[in-house]
Coordinates of C-alpha atoms in Angstrom, one line a residue:
M1 CA 161.6 371.2 148.5
S2 CA 165.2 370.4 149.4
L3 CA 167.3 368.2 147.3
L4 CA 167.7 365.8 150.3
K5 CA 163.9 365.4 150.5
K6 CA 163.6 364.9 146.8
L7 CA 166.4 362.3 146.7
F8 CA 165.6 360.3 149.7
G9 CA 162.1 361.3 150.8
S10 CA 163.2 361.9 154.4
D11 CA 160.3 364.2 155.0
A12 CA 157.9 362.4 152.7
P13 CA 154.4 361.6 154.1
K14 CA 154.3 358.4 156.1
R15 CA 153.3 355.5 153.9
E16 CA 149.9 354.2 154.8
K17 CA 148.8 350.5 154.7
P18 CA 147.7 349.7 151.1
E19 CA 144.0 349.3 150.4
V20 CA 142.7 346.6 148.1
L21 CA 140.5 348.3 145.6
M22 CA 139.6 345.3 143.6
E23 CA 140.3 341.5 143.6
L24 CA 139.3 339.1 140.9
R25 CA 140.0 335.4 140.4
S26 CA 141.1 334.1 137.0
P27 CA 138.2 332.1 135.5
A28 CA 140.7 329.6 134.1
C29 CA 144.0 329.6 136.0
P30 CA 145.0 329.6 139.7
I31 CA 145.8 333.3 139.6
T32 CA 144.2 336.3 141.4
A33 CA 144.3 339.9 140.1
I34 CA 144.5 342.6 142.7
V35 CA 144.5 346.4 142.6
E36 CA 146.2 348.0 145.6
Q37 CA 146.7 351.6 146.5
D38 CA 148.2 353.5 149.4
N39 CA 148.6 357.3 149.9
Q40 CA 151.5 357.5 147.4
V41 CA 151.2 354.8 144.7
A42 CA 148.8 352.3 143.0
Y43 CA 149.8 348.9 141.7
F44 CA 148.2 346.1 139.7
Y45 CA 149.2 342.6 140.7
L46 CA 148.7 339.0 139.5
W47 CA 149.2 336.5 142.3
G48 CA 149.7 332.8 141.5
D49 CA 148.6 330.3 144.1
E50 CA 151.3 329.1 146.5
D51 CA 151.5 325.7 144.9
S52 CA 152.0 327.1 141.4
D53 CA 155.2 328.4 139.7
F54 CA 153.5 331.6 138.6
G55 CA 154.7 333.8 141.5
V56 CA 153.7 337.4 141.8
K57 CA 153.7 339.9 138.9
A58 CA 153.5 343.6 139.7
C59 CA 152.8 346.6 137.4
W60 CA 152.9 350.2 138.5
I61 CA 149.7 352.1 137.7
R62 CA 150.2 355.7 138.9
N63 CA 151.9 357.8 141.6
L64 CA 149.5 359.8 143.9
D65 CA 152.3 362.1 145.0
E66 CA 155.1 363.9 143.3
A67 CA 157.5 361.5 141.7
P68 CA 161.0 361.1 143.3
I69 CA 164.1 361.7 141.2
N70 CA 165.7 358.4 142.3
A71 CA 164.2 355.2 143.5
D72 CA 163.9 354.7 147.3
L73 CA 166.0 351.5 147.6
K74 CA 165.3 351.3 151.4
Q75 CA 161.6 351.1 150.9
M76 CA 162.0 348.5 148.2
E77 CA 164.2 346.4 150.5
E78 CA 161.4 346.6 153.1
G79 CA 158.8 345.4 150.5
I80 CA 157.1 348.7 150.2
P81 CA 155.7 349.3 146.7
P82 CA 158.0 351.8 145.0
M83 CA 156.9 355.0 143.3
L84 CA 157.9 355.4 139.7
I85 CA 160.7 357.9 139.3
K86 CA 160.1 361.2 137.6
A87 CA 162.0 360.3 134.4
Y88 CA 159.3 357.8 133.5
C89 CA 156.1 359.5 134.7
R90 CA 153.6 361.1 132.3
F91 CA 152.3 363.0 135.3
P92 CA 155.4 363.7 137.5
Q93 CA 153.3 365.8 140.0
G94 CA 151.1 362.8 140.8
Q95 CA 147.5 361.9 140.0
I96 CA 144.3 361.5 141.9
P97 CA 143.6 358.2 143.7
L98 CA 141.9 355.4 141.8
Q99 CA 138.2 354.8 142.7
A100 CA 137.1 351.2 142.9
D101 CA 133.8 352.0 141.2
D102 CA 135.7 353.2 138.1
L103 CA 137.7 350.0 137.7
E104 CA 137.3 346.8 135.7
I105 CA 139.6 343.8 135.4
V106 CA 139.6 342.0 132.0
W107 CA 141.2 338.6 131.9
F108 CA 142.9 337.4 128.7
E109 CA 141.1 334.4 127.2
E110 CA 144.0 332.1 128.4
G111 CA 143.4 333.3 132.0
D112 CA 147.1 333.9 132.6
G113 CA 147.2 337.7 131.9
A114 CA 144.9 340.6 132.6
A115 CA 144.2 344.2 131.9
L116 CA 143.0 346.9 134.2
M117 CA 140.5 349.5 132.9
E118 CA 139.4 352.8 134.4
K119 CA 136.1 354.2 133.1
G120 CA 136.4 352.0 130.0
E121 CA 140.0 352.8 129.2
V122 CA 142.9 350.4 129.6
I123 CA 145.4 351.8 132.1
A124 CA 147.6 348.7 132.8
I125 CA 148.3 345.3 131.3
I126 CA 150.1 342.3 132.7
P127 CA 150.6 339.7 129.9
S128 CA 151.9 336.2 130.5
W129 CA 155.5 337.1 129.8
A130 CA 155.7 339.8 132.5
G131 CA 158.3 339.2 135.1
M132 CA 161.0 338.3 132.5
N133 CA 164.0 340.3 131.4
G134 CA 163.1 343.3 133.5
F135 CA 159.6 343.7 132.1
S136 CA 156.8 344.1 134.6
G137 CA 153.8 345.1 132.4
Y138 CA 152.4 348.1 130.5
A139 CA 151.0 351.3 132.0
R140 CA 149.2 354.1 130.3
D141 CA 150.8 356.8 132.5
C142 CA 154.4 355.6 132.1
V143 CA 156.7 357.1 129.5
G144 CA 159.4 354.9 128.1
E145 CA 160.6 351.8 129.8
G146 CA 160.7 352.2 133.5
D147 CA 161.7 349.7 136.2
Y148 CA 158.1 348.8 137.2
C149 CA 156.3 349.2 133.9
W150 CA 156.7 350.1 130.2
E151 CA 154.7 352.7 128.3
L152 CA 151.3 351.5 127.0
K153 CA 151.2 353.1 123.6
S154 CA 148.0 353.4 121.6
S155 CA 149.7 351.2 118.9
N156 CA 150.2 348.3 121.4
I157 CA 148.6 345.2 119.9
L158 CA 147.5 344.0 123.3
L159 CA 144.8 346.7 123.4
E160 CA 142.9 344.8 120.6
R161 CA 143.5 341.6 122.5
V162 CA 141.9 343.1 125.6
R163 CA 138.9 344.2 123.5
K164 CA 138.5 340.7 122.1
S165 CA 138.9 339.1 125.5
K166 CA 136.2 341.3 126.9
E167 CA 134.0 340.3 124.0
Y168 CA 134.7 336.7 124.6
W169 CA 133.8 336.7 128.3
Q170 CA 130.5 338.5 127.5
L171 CA 129.6 335.5 125.2
W172 CA 129.3 333.3 128.2
D173 CA 126.5 335.5 129.5
Q174 CA 124.4 334.9 126.4
E175 CA 121.4 332.7 126.3
I176 CA 123.4 330.2 124.1
N177 CA 126.9 330.2 125.4
P178 CA 130.0 329.1 123.4
F179 CA 130.0 325.5 124.6
Q180 CA 126.3 325.1 123.6
M181 CA 127.3 326.4 120.1
I182 CA 130.4 324.4 119.6
Q183 CA 129.5 321.0 121.2
P184 CA 127.1 319.8 118.5
Q185 CA 129.6 320.9 115.8
L186 CA 132.4 319.0 117.3
L187 CA 130.3 315.9 117.9
Q188 CA 129.2 315.9 114.3
Q189 CA 132.8 316.3 113.0
Y190 CA 133.8 313.3 115.2
E191 CA 131.0 311.1 114.1
D192 CA 131.7 312.0 110.4
N193 CA 135.2 310.8 110.8
L194 CA 135.0 308.1 113.6
G195 CA 131.5 306.8 113.5
K196 CA 128.5 307.4 115.8
S197 CA 129.4 307.7 119.4
D198 CA 128.3 305.0 121.9
Q199 CA 128.7 307.2 125.0
Y200 CA 129.1 310.8 125.9
F201 CA 130.4 311.9 129.3
T202 CA 130.4 315.2 131.0
I203 CA 133.9 315.7 132.4
D204 CA 133.8 319.2 133.9
G205 CA 132.6 318.1 137.4
N206 CA 129.8 320.7 137.1
E207 CA 132.3 323.5 137.1
W208 CA 133.2 326.0 134.5
P209 CA 134.3 325.6 131.8
P210 CA 132.0 322.9 130.5
R211 CA 133.6 319.9 128.8
G212 CA 132.7 316.5 127.5
L213 CA 134.1 313.3 126.3
F214 CA 133.1 311.3 123.1
L215 CA 133.5 307.6 123.2
K216 CA 133.2 305.3 120.1
K217 CA 133.5 301.6 120.9
G218 CA 134.3 299.6 117.8
E219 CA 135.0 296.0 116.7
I220 CA 138.6 296.9 116.0
K221 CA 139.3 300.1 118.0
D222 CA 137.9 302.2 120.8
V223 CA 138.3 306.0 120.5
F224 CA 138.0 308.8 123.0
V225 CA 138.0 312.5 122.1
T226 CA 137.4 315.5 124.3
V227 CA 134.8 318.1 123.5
G228 CA 135.3 321.7 124.4
L229 CA 138.9 322.1 125.6
S230 CA 139.5 324.3 122.5
L231 CA 137.1 327.0 123.7
L232 CA 139.9 328.2 125.9
P233 CA 143.4 328.9 124.4
M234 CA 146.2 327.4 126.5
P235 CA 148.3 329.6 128.8
V236 CA 151.9 330.6 127.9
A237 CA 151.7 328.9 124.5
E238 CA 152.5 332.3 123.0
M239 CA 155.9 332.2 124.6
Y240 CA 156.9 329.1 122.6
S241 CA 155.7 329.9 119.1
E242 CA 155.9 332.7 116.7
D243 CA 152.3 332.0 115.7
P244 CA 150.5 330.8 118.9
N245 CA 147.2 330.6 117.0
E246 CA 148.6 327.5 115.4
I247 CA 149.1 325.6 118.6
N248 CA 147.0 327.2 121.4
R249 CA 143.7 325.4 121.1
I250 CA 143.5 321.6 121.5
E251 CA 141.3 318.6 122.0
L252 CA 142.7 315.4 123.3
G253 CA 142.2 312.0 121.7
L254 CA 143.1 308.4 122.5
L255 CA 142.8 305.3 120.2
L256 CA 143.3 301.8 121.5
N257 CA 142.6 298.3 120.2
A258 CA 139.2 297.1 121.1
G259 CA 138.8 294.5 123.8
L260 CA 139.1 296.6 126.9
S261 CA 136.4 296.0 129.6
Q262 CA 133.8 298.6 130.4
A263 CA 135.5 299.1 133.7
E264 CA 138.8 299.8 132.0
L265 CA 137.1 302.2 129.5
N266 CA 135.5 304.1 132.4
L267 CA 138.9 304.3 134.2
I268 CA 140.5 305.7 131.0
G269 CA 137.7 308.2 130.6
S270 CA 138.2 309.4 134.1
W271 CA 141.9 309.7 133.5
I272 CA 141.4 311.8 130.3
S273 CA 139.0 314.1 132.2
G274 CA 141.8 314.8 134.6
Q275 CA 144.4 315.5 131.9
A276 CA 141.9 317.9 130.2
S277 CA 142.6 320.6 132.8
I278 CA 146.4 320.3 132.9
P279 CA 147.3 323.4 130.9
W280 CA 145.2 325.8 133.0
K281 CA 145.7 324.3 136.4
R282 CA 149.5 324.2 135.9
I283 CA 149.6 327.4 133.8
S284 CA 151.3 325.5 131.1
W285 CA 150.5 324.1 127.7
L286 CA 150.4 320.8 125.8
G287 CA 151.8 320.3 122.4
N288 CA 153.2 317.8 119.8
G289 CA 155.8 315.6 121.4
H290 CA 154.9 316.4 125.0
T291 CA 154.5 313.5 127.4
V292 CA 152.0 312.9 130.2
T293 CA 152.0 310.1 132.9
F294 CA 149.7 307.2 132.1
N295 CA 149.8 304.8 135.0
I296 CA 146.2 303.7 135.4
L297 CA 146.3 300.2 133.8
K298 CA 148.6 298.1 135.9
R299 CA 148.7 295.2 133.4
T300 CA 150.6 297.2 130.8
K301 CA 154.2 298.4 130.5
M302 CA 152.8 301.7 129.1
T303 CA 153.4 304.3 131.8
S304 CA 153.1 307.5 129.8
V305 CA 151.5 308.9 126.6
V306 CA 153.2 311.1 124.0
L307 CA 151.0 313.7 122.4
V308 CA 151.0 313.5 118.6
K309 CA 149.4 315.7 116.1
H310 CA 150.1 313.6 113.0
L311 CA 151.1 309.9 112.4
N312 CA 150.5 307.7 109.5
H313 CA 147.9 305.5 111.3
L314 CA 146.2 308.2 113.2
P315 CA 142.9 309.9 112.0
D316 CA 143.5 313.2 110.3
I317 CA 140.5 315.2 111.4
Q318 CA 140.4 318.8 110.3
L319 CA 138.5 320.8 112.9
E320 CA 137.1 324.2 112.1
N321 CA 139.1 327.2 113.5
Y322 CA 137.8 328.9 116.6
R323 CA 138.3 332.6 117.2
D324 CA 141.0 332.8 114.6
S325 CA 142.9 329.9 116.1
Q326 CA 143.6 326.5 114.6
V327 CA 142.0 323.7 116.7
N328 CA 144.3 320.6 116.9
I329 CA 143.5 317.1 118.1
L330 CA 146.5 315.8 120.1
W331 CA 146.4 312.0 120.0
M332 CA 147.7 310.3 123.2
V333 CA 149.9 307.4 122.1
P334 CA 150.9 305.1 125.0
I335 CA 154.6 304.6 125.6
T336 CA 157.0 302.9 128.1
E337 CA 159.2 304.7 130.5
K338 CA 162.3 303.8 128.4
E339 CA 160.6 305.3 125.3
R340 CA 159.7 308.4 127.2
N341 CA 163.3 308.8 128.3
Y342 CA 164.4 308.4 124.7
I343 CA 162.1 311.3 123.7
I344 CA 163.6 313.4 126.5
D345 CA 167.2 312.6 125.4
H346 CA 166.8 312.7 121.5
G347 CA 163.7 314.8 120.9
F348 CA 160.3 313.7 119.5
E349 CA 161.2 313.8 115.8
P350 CA 163.3 310.6 115.7
F351 CA 160.8 308.8 117.9
S352 CA 157.9 309.8 115.7
E353 CA 159.6 307.9 112.9
K354 CA 159.8 304.8 115.1
L355 CA 156.1 305.1 115.9
N356 CA 155.4 305.3 112.1
N357 CA 157.5 302.2 111.6
I358 CA 155.4 300.1 114.0
G359 CA 152.2 301.0 112.3
S360 CA 149.0 300.0 113.9
E361 CA 150.9 298.7 116.9
I362 CA 150.6 302.2 118.4
F363 CA 147.1 301.2 119.4
N364 CA 148.2 298.1 121.3
I365 CA 148.9 298.7 125.0
D366 CA 150.4 295.2 125.2
R367 CA 152.9 295.7 122.4
N368 CA 156.6 295.1 122.7
E369 CA 158.8 298.0 123.5
I370 CA 160.2 299.8 120.4
N371 CA 163.8 299.0 119.5
L372 CA 165.4 302.3 120.5
S373 CA 168.8 301.8 118.8
L374 CA 169.7 304.7 116.6
N375 CA 170.2 302.6 113.4
Q376 CA 167.4 300.1 113.3
D377 CA 163.8 299.4 114.4
K378 CA 161.9 296.2 115.0

């Protein structure tokens, strides 16, 4: 083969239209995994829906023809999937085409990353942080750190994560699924700490994953707490914490002074059910100090809630870990627009001190706005 052909592929076989070998929707997020292959190269993709910020993430799997010495920039400009250059190929002469019947896609438990397996062996992984800093994903048949993938070494900790994820999804096929196991445990823990529930709502709209809402109406306070959100770890949380297992599983709670009408309680319950899917629908996460719009009760100045893990007057319910992760209740404390802007400008820490200073008024949706001066509180 001439150097000209090797460098620029001028006499290379004409690229055929890629064939989709496999396509699988994420069970949790608006993302689709796709395996495509033409006559020269195979790729693994994660495609976010058009209305998401996820975009498209692509990871090389293998060349089906002899690897070029240099990348074909012209083909890349035309949007043609590039072959991996020889310097990064474990099999520079090319490999046999993938067969759809040999393939399996395994989604991470969060639903924002996935692995591709061939005959039971992981051959490519696209984690949630792919697409950043020149990283596209891991491929078994890559050597070193190529432009379209990095080498998937046997020591890569994601391999164990793939195994655990596959195990997790298989649990949902059992006669007693994870929700049926965890629901009574959570309800018992809530009742032990908050009192016996008055109402229980199903808030999943008859779609997977199953979720519920606990409501305890009291003489002094009404309390809502979700049931089952923690079965799924939140997407991308691992990108914001050195130990994501401390923050990636949540339930949402809301405590308000008693006296709301049943119609208002129903409205709040419906609103909470909508917030329960935020992390997965938006491919995001919720944590201590985050704010969410709360504009359902027109009679109050409270237009948002701030999510709080600990405050002096909030219940401190210690939930059991699930699959090696801590389960946290994030309490939704109603706040005004001005208070929300203060959190954005100054961070949550100084505002949490102000919330502690007003004590049980945090449960009063008709309370006065907090004094936001830096030196004094009401």
